[in-house]
């Protein structure tokens, strides 16, 4: 039986490999009269063009007051690279990645460089350590000999582009690179893309089968692993496995790109996912948003960190959430006496009922109390919040004897029908002391359909009261906010006001304070559905662009010492 399984596995690998490579090479030219067209890459890296890149670099160094760095780059291109003569400065360049014709297929990189003057380009290429040698009997085919046996790099120039690869056979039947990267360079200055739609379906099935087989073994319960820990790891692992399967099966293209906008004094990094229309993965991405968060009144553009989520879960995510809740329930049962089983069950029932609603709605926010002290508040929309609150109180009455808990105080504060309880840990980490200005307390309370929590010092309760009042005073849907399922706003400068970490990089801290001014220190992250999938965007204000420029300039200065 083992031998038969081994033969079947080998057969599957061979078949998948054959169908992953160029069809004409599988069956032979004599057997196929149909033209299958050029090879299709499974991935690509692209830069919009040389001129745009140099413009963005110049704007970055100008913003830092280091225009001398731009002069240095221009001098280098003139003196060492022939000012890139022969290279088109307005067309994209980069790499395409293909699967080789070998068994099993291996990834092969092919560079593409736009050429507008053949003779000038060859002169420019000759400035490098390896000189191009024309291959006799072949038009516009060159070799750069170096390394063992002078295998070097092979290059062919055709249709306005120079293509280069170590494997000469991969320089045949190449697609038009401008068509391949058109969508990438239309949106981004620099980007990399996995073109899943170009991978043969049978090869996808092989990858999926391999992934599932290896993952199932990893999801088995480990030696000395508790049932609770295994349940939570299994729930999250199965969800990730199913998501990866959906991406491989239904994904068309996954692109990560950098968008620089000097005129708007910002830069952004995006992850763009395109899926097969009406596929399971496409429907999941389309449906994650569309509902405003009830915590919209707490959305802040000035606090050190604000995260709001209003996420519509699909079946996979709901099942994973319910699995995690089951693991949480088992973990509490392992830690607390049997007398608390009923309370643990009521808490788990409330969380399960919330998961069954298929909508996660919450907020997580750091608030500056003093210049060098923060408080953390958070809230989660909850089904059965009153029952949850009563069970939570009963549960907290028994956790005081657990290791790591110094004290538990019940019913320490009530506001708008929300009763808060206070916990203090035995020890506080150096990071907690640094952020919260001392040994922090944890406050937990539930009411009005929301579970509230907070970490901080004496002024934390007033911040929780303010948040509760703000939500109750603002009717749902009255603010003109976003329906993005996830929004994050991060401000760097308030974090720089906190005491420095022990052994912190003082030079990096000083560089950041020099580069980033007030009002230029935000990073904004959001996730949004698109017509063909979804998008994650991380946008940086000018201060971070200046910080990058100063860092690069400083590294260059040190290299000249």
mmCIF file of N, CA, C and O in Angstrom, residues 299-362:
data_model
loop_
_atom_site.group_PDB
_atom_site.id
_atom_site.type_symbol
_atom_site.label_atom_id
_atom_site.label_comp_id
_atom_site.label_asym_id
_atom_site.label_seq_id
_atom_site.Cartn_x
_atom_site.Cartn_y
_atom_site.Cartn_z
ATOM 1 N N UNK A 299 -14.099 57.640 16.986
ATOM 2 C CA UNK A 299 -13.046 57.701 15.972
ATOM 3 C C UNK A 299 -12.281 59.014 16.119
ATOM 4 O O UNK A 299 -12.876 60.094 16.174
ATOM 5 N N UNK A 300 -10.965 58.926 16.240
ATOM 6 C CA UNK A 300 -10.147 60.117 16.497
ATOM 7 C C UNK A 300 -8.982 60.168 15.538
ATOM 8 O O UNK A 300 -8.366 59.141 15.228
ATOM 9 N N UNK A 301 -8.658 61.383 15.085
ATOM 10 C CA UNK A 301 -7.507 61.578 14.214
ATOM 11 C C UNK A 301 -6.311 62.125 14.985
ATOM 12 O O UNK A 301 -5.249 62.320 14.404
ATOM 13 N N UNK A 302 -6.493 62.351 16.288
ATOM 14 C CA UNK A 302 -5.426 62.994 17.057
ATOM 15 C C UNK A 302 -4.858 62.120 18.172
ATOM 16 O O UNK A 302 -3.758 62.391 18.648
ATOM 17 N N UNK A 303 -5.563 61.096 18.617
ATOM 18 C CA UNK A 303 -5.065 60.254 19.698
ATOM 19 C C UNK A 303 -3.893 59.408 19.227
ATOM 20 O O UNK A 303 -3.720 59.174 18.023
ATOM 21 N N UNK A 304 -3.069 58.914 20.163
ATOM 22 C CA UNK A 304 -1.899 58.113 19.781
ATOM 23 C C UNK A 304 -2.249 56.900 18.920
ATOM 24 O O UNK A 304 -1.498 56.554 18.008
ATOM 25 N N UNK A 305 -3.370 56.246 19.199
ATOM 26 C CA UNK A 305 -3.791 55.103 18.398
ATOM 27 C C UNK A 305 -5.287 54.895 18.569
ATOM 28 O O UNK A 305 -5.794 54.840 19.691
ATOM 29 N N UNK A 306 -5.996 54.783 17.451
ATOM 30 C CA UNK A 306 -7.412 54.443 17.464
ATOM 31 C C UNK A 306 -7.658 53.383 16.413
ATOM 32 O O UNK A 306 -7.277 53.546 15.254
ATOM 33 N N UNK A 307 -8.292 52.293 16.827
ATOM 34 C CA UNK A 307 -8.680 51.224 15.904
ATOM 35 C C UNK A 307 -10.167 50.971 16.065
ATOM 36 O O UNK A 307 -10.644 50.733 17.172
ATOM 37 N N UNK A 308 -10.913 51.047 14.973
ATOM 38 C CA UNK A 308 -12.332 50.682 14.985
ATOM 39 C C UNK A 308 -12.557 49.582 13.959
ATOM 40 O O UNK A 308 -11.974 49.596 12.880
ATOM 41 N N UNK A 309 -13.424 48.648 14.321
ATOM 42 C CA UNK A 309 -13.721 47.521 13.442
ATOM 43 C C UNK A 309 -15.228 47.322 13.368
ATOM 44 O O UNK A 309 -15.930 47.383 14.383
ATOM 45 N N UNK A 310 -15.718 47.145 12.160
ATOM 46 C CA UNK A 310 -17.120 46.808 11.911
ATOM 47 C C UNK A 310 -17.117 45.785 10.779
ATOM 48 O O UNK A 310 -17.314 46.116 9.623
ATOM 49 N N UNK A 311 -16.857 44.531 11.136
ATOM 50 C CA UNK A 311 -16.486 43.479 10.193
ATOM 51 C C UNK A 311 -17.604 42.453 10.066
ATOM 52 O O UNK A 311 -18.016 41.851 11.049
ATOM 53 N N UNK A 312 -18.074 42.244 8.850
ATOM 54 C CA UNK A 312 -19.081 41.222 8.571
ATOM 55 C C UNK A 312 -18.358 39.901 8.330
ATOM 56 O O UNK A 312 -17.625 39.745 7.366
ATOM 57 N N UNK A 313 -18.581 38.942 9.226
ATOM 58 C CA UNK A 313 -17.902 37.648 9.113
ATOM 59 C C UNK A 313 -18.630 36.734 8.134
ATOM 60 O O UNK A 313 -19.848 36.787 8.005
ATOM 61 N N UNK A 314 -17.849 35.879 7.462
ATOM 62 C CA UNK A 314 -18.454 34.834 6.644
ATOM 63 C C UNK A 314 -18.509 33.541 7.459
ATOM 64 O O UNK A 314 -18.171 33.513 8.646
ATOM 65 N N UNK A 315 -18.951 32.472 6.827
ATOM 66 C CA UNK A 315 -19.075 31.193 7.529
ATOM 67 C C UNK A 315 -17.756 30.749 8.145
ATOM 68 O O UNK A 315 -17.697 30.323 9.303
ATOM 69 N N UNK A 316 -16.666 30.872 7.385
ATOM 70 C CA UNK A 316 -15.363 30.438 7.873
ATOM 71 C C UNK A 316 -14.959 31.185 9.130
ATOM 72 O O UNK A 316 -14.522 30.580 10.130
ATOM 73 N N UNK A 317 -15.100 32.496 9.108
ATOM 74 C CA UNK A 317 -14.707 33.306 10.260
ATOM 75 C C UNK A 317 -15.612 33.048 11.458
ATOM 76 O O UNK A 317 -15.141 33.021 12.605
ATOM 77 N N UNK A 318 -16.902 32.855 11.205
ATOM 78 C CA UNK A 318 -17.819 32.573 12.314
ATOM 79 C C UNK A 318 -17.466 31.250 12.990
ATOM 80 O O UNK A 318 -17.436 31.162 14.226
ATOM 81 N N UNK A 319 -17.193 30.232 12.193
ATOM 82 C CA UNK A 319 -16.831 28.937 12.765
ATOM 83 C C UNK A 319 -15.519 29.039 13.547
ATOM 84 O O UNK A 319 -15.370 28.419 14.606
ATOM 85 N N UNK A 320 -14.569 29.812 13.029
ATOM 86 C CA UNK A 320 -13.311 29.997 13.749
ATOM 87 C C UNK A 320 -13.536 30.724 15.062
ATOM 88 O O UNK A 320 -12.952 30.362 16.099
ATOM 89 N N UNK A 321 -14.387 31.758 15.032
ATOM 90 C CA UNK A 321 -14.672 32.511 16.250
ATOM 91 C C UNK A 321 -15.329 31.623 17.300
ATOM 92 O O UNK A 321 -14.969 31.656 18.491
ATOM 93 N N UNK A 322 -16.288 30.813 16.872
ATOM 94 C CA UNK A 322 -16.967 29.915 17.817
ATOM 95 C C UNK A 322 -15.978 28.890 18.378
ATOM 96 O O UNK A 322 -16.023 28.536 19.564
ATOM 97 N N UNK A 323 -15.038 28.420 17.534
ATOM 98 C CA UNK A 323 -14.013 27.504 18.008
ATOM 99 C C UNK A 323 -13.099 28.152 19.040
ATOM 100 O O UNK A 323 -12.718 27.524 20.040
ATOM 101 N N UNK A 324 -12.732 29.414 18.818
ATOM 102 C CA UNK A 324 -11.898 30.135 19.780
ATOM 103 C C UNK A 324 -12.635 30.349 21.095
ATOM 104 O O UNK A 324 -12.038 30.249 22.177
ATOM 105 N N UNK A 325 -13.927 30.641 21.017
ATOM 106 C CA UNK A 325 -14.727 30.824 22.232
ATOM 107 C C UNK A 325 -14.794 29.515 23.029
ATOM 108 O O UNK A 325 -14.694 29.517 24.267
ATOM 109 N N UNK A 326 -14.934 28.404 22.324
ATOM 110 C CA UNK A 326 -14.937 27.100 22.993
ATOM 111 C C UNK A 326 -13.613 26.858 23.710
ATOM 112 O O UNK A 326 -13.581 26.388 24.858
ATOM 113 N N UNK A 327 -12.502 27.191 23.050
ATOM 114 C CA UNK A 327 -11.203 27.052 23.684
ATOM 115 C C UNK A 327 -11.054 27.956 24.888
ATOM 116 O O UNK A 327 -10.493 27.556 25.923
ATOM 117 N N UNK A 328 -11.567 29.186 24.783
ATOM 118 C CA UNK A 328 -11.549 30.119 25.907
ATOM 119 C C UNK A 328 -12.361 29.571 27.081
ATOM 120 O O UNK A 328 -11.937 29.657 28.247
ATOM 121 N N UNK A 329 -13.508 28.989 26.772
ATOM 122 C CA UNK A 329 -14.348 28.397 27.813
ATOM 123 C C UNK A 329 -13.622 27.242 28.510
ATOM 124 O O UNK A 329 -13.652 27.114 29.747
ATOM 125 N N UNK A 330 -12.964 26.396 27.727
ATOM 126 C CA UNK A 330 -12.207 25.280 28.306
ATOM 127 C C UNK A 330 -11.044 25.790 29.161
ATOM 128 O O UNK A 330 -10.759 25.228 30.226
ATOM 129 N N UNK A 331 -10.383 26.851 28.711
ATOM 130 C CA UNK A 331 -9.244 27.397 29.462
ATOM 131 C C UNK A 331 -9.683 27.934 30.814
ATOM 132 O O UNK A 331 -9.005 27.718 31.831
ATOM 133 N N UNK A 332 -10.812 28.655 30.845
ATOM 134 C CA UNK A 332 -11.321 29.147 32.125
ATOM 135 C C UNK A 332 -11.689 27.982 33.038
ATOM 136 O O UNK A 332 -11.437 28.021 34.254
ATOM 137 N N UNK A 333 -12.296 26.946 32.469
ATOM 138 C CA UNK A 333 -12.655 25.775 33.269
ATOM 139 C C UNK A 333 -11.453 25.071 33.851
ATOM 140 O O UNK A 333 -11.532 24.481 34.941
ATOM 141 N N UNK A 334 -10.310 25.118 33.133
ATOM 142 C CA UNK A 334 -9.091 24.497 33.649
ATOM 143 C C UNK A 334 -8.477 25.297 34.787
ATOM 144 O O UNK A 334 -7.786 24.736 35.652
ATOM 145 N N UNK A 335 -8.738 26.623 34.818
ATOM 146 C CA UNK A 335 -8.108 27.490 35.802
ATOM 147 C C UNK A 335 -8.950 27.701 37.062
ATOM 148 O O UNK A 335 -8.400 27.921 38.139
ATOM 149 N N UNK A 336 -10.275 27.631 36.934
ATOM 150 C CA UNK A 336 -11.162 27.988 38.042
ATOM 151 C C UNK A 336 -11.875 26.761 38.605
ATOM 152 O O UNK A 336 -12.057 25.762 37.895
ATOM 153 N N UNK A 337 -12.308 26.836 39.852
ATOM 154 C CA UNK A 337 -13.033 25.719 40.470
ATOM 155 C C UNK A 337 -14.349 25.427 39.739
ATOM 156 O O UNK A 337 -14.889 26.280 39.020
ATOM 157 N N UNK A 338 -14.883 24.227 39.951
ATOM 158 C CA UNK A 338 -16.112 23.808 39.279
ATOM 159 C C UNK A 338 -17.302 24.685 39.642
ATOM 160 O O UNK A 338 -18.280 24.740 38.910
ATOM 161 N N UNK A 339 -17.237 25.365 40.766
ATOM 162 C CA UNK A 339 -18.352 26.218 41.187
ATOM 163 C C UNK A 339 -18.599 27.368 40.205
ATOM 164 O O UNK A 339 -19.656 28.000 40.247
ATOM 165 N N UNK A 340 -17.628 27.631 39.328
ATOM 166 C CA UNK A 340 -17.769 28.737 38.383
ATOM 167 C C UNK A 340 -18.165 28.263 36.986
ATOM 168 O O UNK A 340 -18.210 29.066 36.049
ATOM 169 N N UNK A 341 -18.463 26.973 36.845
ATOM 170 C CA UNK A 341 -18.793 26.432 35.530
ATOM 171 C C UNK A 341 -19.996 27.140 34.920
ATOM 172 O O UNK A 341 -20.015 27.475 33.725
ATOM 173 N N UNK A 342 -21.023 27.383 35.729
ATOM 174 C CA UNK A 342 -22.239 28.026 35.214
ATOM 175 C C UNK A 342 -21.946 29.437 34.708
ATOM 176 O O UNK A 342 -22.425 29.851 33.642
ATOM 177 N N UNK A 343 -21.156 30.200 35.449
ATOM 178 C CA UNK A 343 -20.815 31.566 35.040
ATOM 179 C C UNK A 343 -19.968 31.563 33.776
ATOM 180 O O UNK A 343 -20.166 32.386 32.868
ATOM 181 N N UNK A 344 -19.017 30.624 33.715
ATOM 182 C CA UNK A 344 -18.202 30.509 32.507
ATOM 183 C C UNK A 344 -19.095 30.213 31.302
ATOM 184 O O UNK A 344 -18.916 30.779 30.222
ATOM 185 N N UNK A 345 -20.065 29.338 31.498
ATOM 186 C CA UNK A 345 -20.977 28.990 30.413
ATOM 187 C C UNK A 345 -21.797 30.173 29.944
ATOM 188 O O UNK A 345 -22.025 30.341 28.731
ATOM 189 N N UNK A 346 -22.265 31.025 30.884
ATOM 190 C CA UNK A 346 -23.069 32.190 30.491
ATOM 191 C C UNK A 346 -22.238 33.204 29.714
ATOM 192 O O UNK A 346 -22.714 33.816 28.758
ATOM 193 N N UNK A 347 -20.979 33.375 30.132
ATOM 194 C CA UNK A 347 -20.088 34.275 29.392
ATOM 195 C C UNK A 347 -19.863 33.733 27.982
ATOM 196 O O UNK A 347 -19.949 34.469 26.984
ATOM 197 N N UNK A 348 -19.588 32.436 27.868
ATOM 198 C CA UNK A 348 -19.367 31.826 26.562
ATOM 199 C C UNK A 348 -20.625 31.894 25.701
ATOM 200 O O UNK A 348 -20.540 32.122 24.482
ATOM 201 N N UNK A 349 -21.799 31.722 26.303
ATOM 202 C CA UNK A 349 -23.050 31.800 25.539
ATOM 203 C C UNK A 349 -23.245 33.191 24.939
ATOM 204 O O UNK A 349 -23.699 33.330 23.795
ATOM 205 N N UNK A 350 -22.918 34.227 25.718
ATOM 206 C CA UNK A 350 -23.049 35.597 25.213
ATOM 207 C C UNK A 350 -22.090 35.828 24.036
ATOM 208 O O UNK A 350 -22.474 36.423 23.025
ATOM 209 N N UNK A 351 -20.861 35.338 24.172
ATOM 210 C CA UNK A 351 -19.888 35.499 23.095
ATOM 211 C C UNK A 351 -20.300 34.710 21.856
ATOM 212 O O UNK A 351 -20.155 35.189 20.718
ATOM 213 N N UNK A 352 -20.833 33.495 22.061
ATOM 214 C CA UNK A 352 -21.282 32.693 20.916
ATOM 215 C C UNK A 352 -22.455 33.363 20.209
ATOM 216 O O UNK A 352 -22.524 33.383 18.977
ATOM 217 N N UNK A 353 -23.383 33.920 20.989
ATOM 218 C CA UNK A 353 -24.528 34.608 20.390
ATOM 219 C C UNK A 353 -24.069 35.820 19.580
ATOM 220 O O UNK A 353 -24.631 36.128 18.524
ATOM 221 N N UNK A 354 -23.023 36.488 20.062
ATOM 222 C CA UNK A 354 -22.451 37.621 19.317
ATOM 223 C C UNK A 354 -21.835 37.140 18.015
ATOM 224 O O UNK A 354 -22.029 37.755 16.950
ATOM 225 N N UNK A 355 -21.106 36.018 18.062
ATOM 226 C CA UNK A 355 -20.507 35.462 16.850
ATOM 227 C C UNK A 355 -21.575 35.031 15.856
ATOM 228 O O UNK A 355 -21.391 35.163 14.634
ATOM 229 N N UNK A 356 -22.686 34.509 16.354
ATOM 230 C CA UNK A 356 -23.772 34.066 15.467
ATOM 231 C C UNK A 356 -24.375 35.233 14.697
ATOM 232 O O UNK A 356 -24.964 35.035 13.628
ATOM 233 N N UNK A 357 -24.227 36.438 15.208
ATOM 234 C CA UNK A 357 -24.705 37.626 14.492
ATOM 235 C C UNK A 357 -23.839 37.937 13.268
ATOM 236 O O UNK A 357 -24.195 38.777 12.444
ATOM 237 N N UNK A 358 -22.675 37.289 13.188
ATOM 238 C CA UNK A 358 -21.760 37.430 12.053
ATOM 239 C C UNK A 358 -21.293 38.871 11.846
ATOM 240 O O UNK A 358 -21.043 39.309 10.721
ATOM 241 N N UNK A 359 -21.159 39.595 12.954
ATOM 242 C CA UNK A 359 -20.711 40.984 12.853
ATOM 243 C C UNK A 359 -19.887 41.322 14.092
ATOM 244 O O UNK A 359 -20.377 41.243 15.217
ATOM 245 N N UNK A 360 -18.616 41.680 13.878
ATOM 246 C CA UNK A 360 -17.741 42.111 14.959
ATOM 247 C C UNK A 360 -17.655 43.626 14.926
ATOM 248 O O UNK A 360 -17.277 44.219 13.910
ATOM 249 N N UNK A 361 -17.996 44.262 16.038
ATOM 250 C CA UNK A 361 -18.052 45.714 16.120
ATOM 251 C C UNK A 361 -17.336 46.143 17.394
ATOM 252 O O UNK A 361 -17.790 45.831 18.502
ATOM 253 N N UNK A 362 -16.199 46.821 17.255
ATOM 254 C CA UNK A 362 -15.428 47.170 18.437
ATOM 255 C C UNK A 362 -14.546 48.378 18.237
ATOM 256 O O UNK A 362 -14.409 48.922 17.135
#
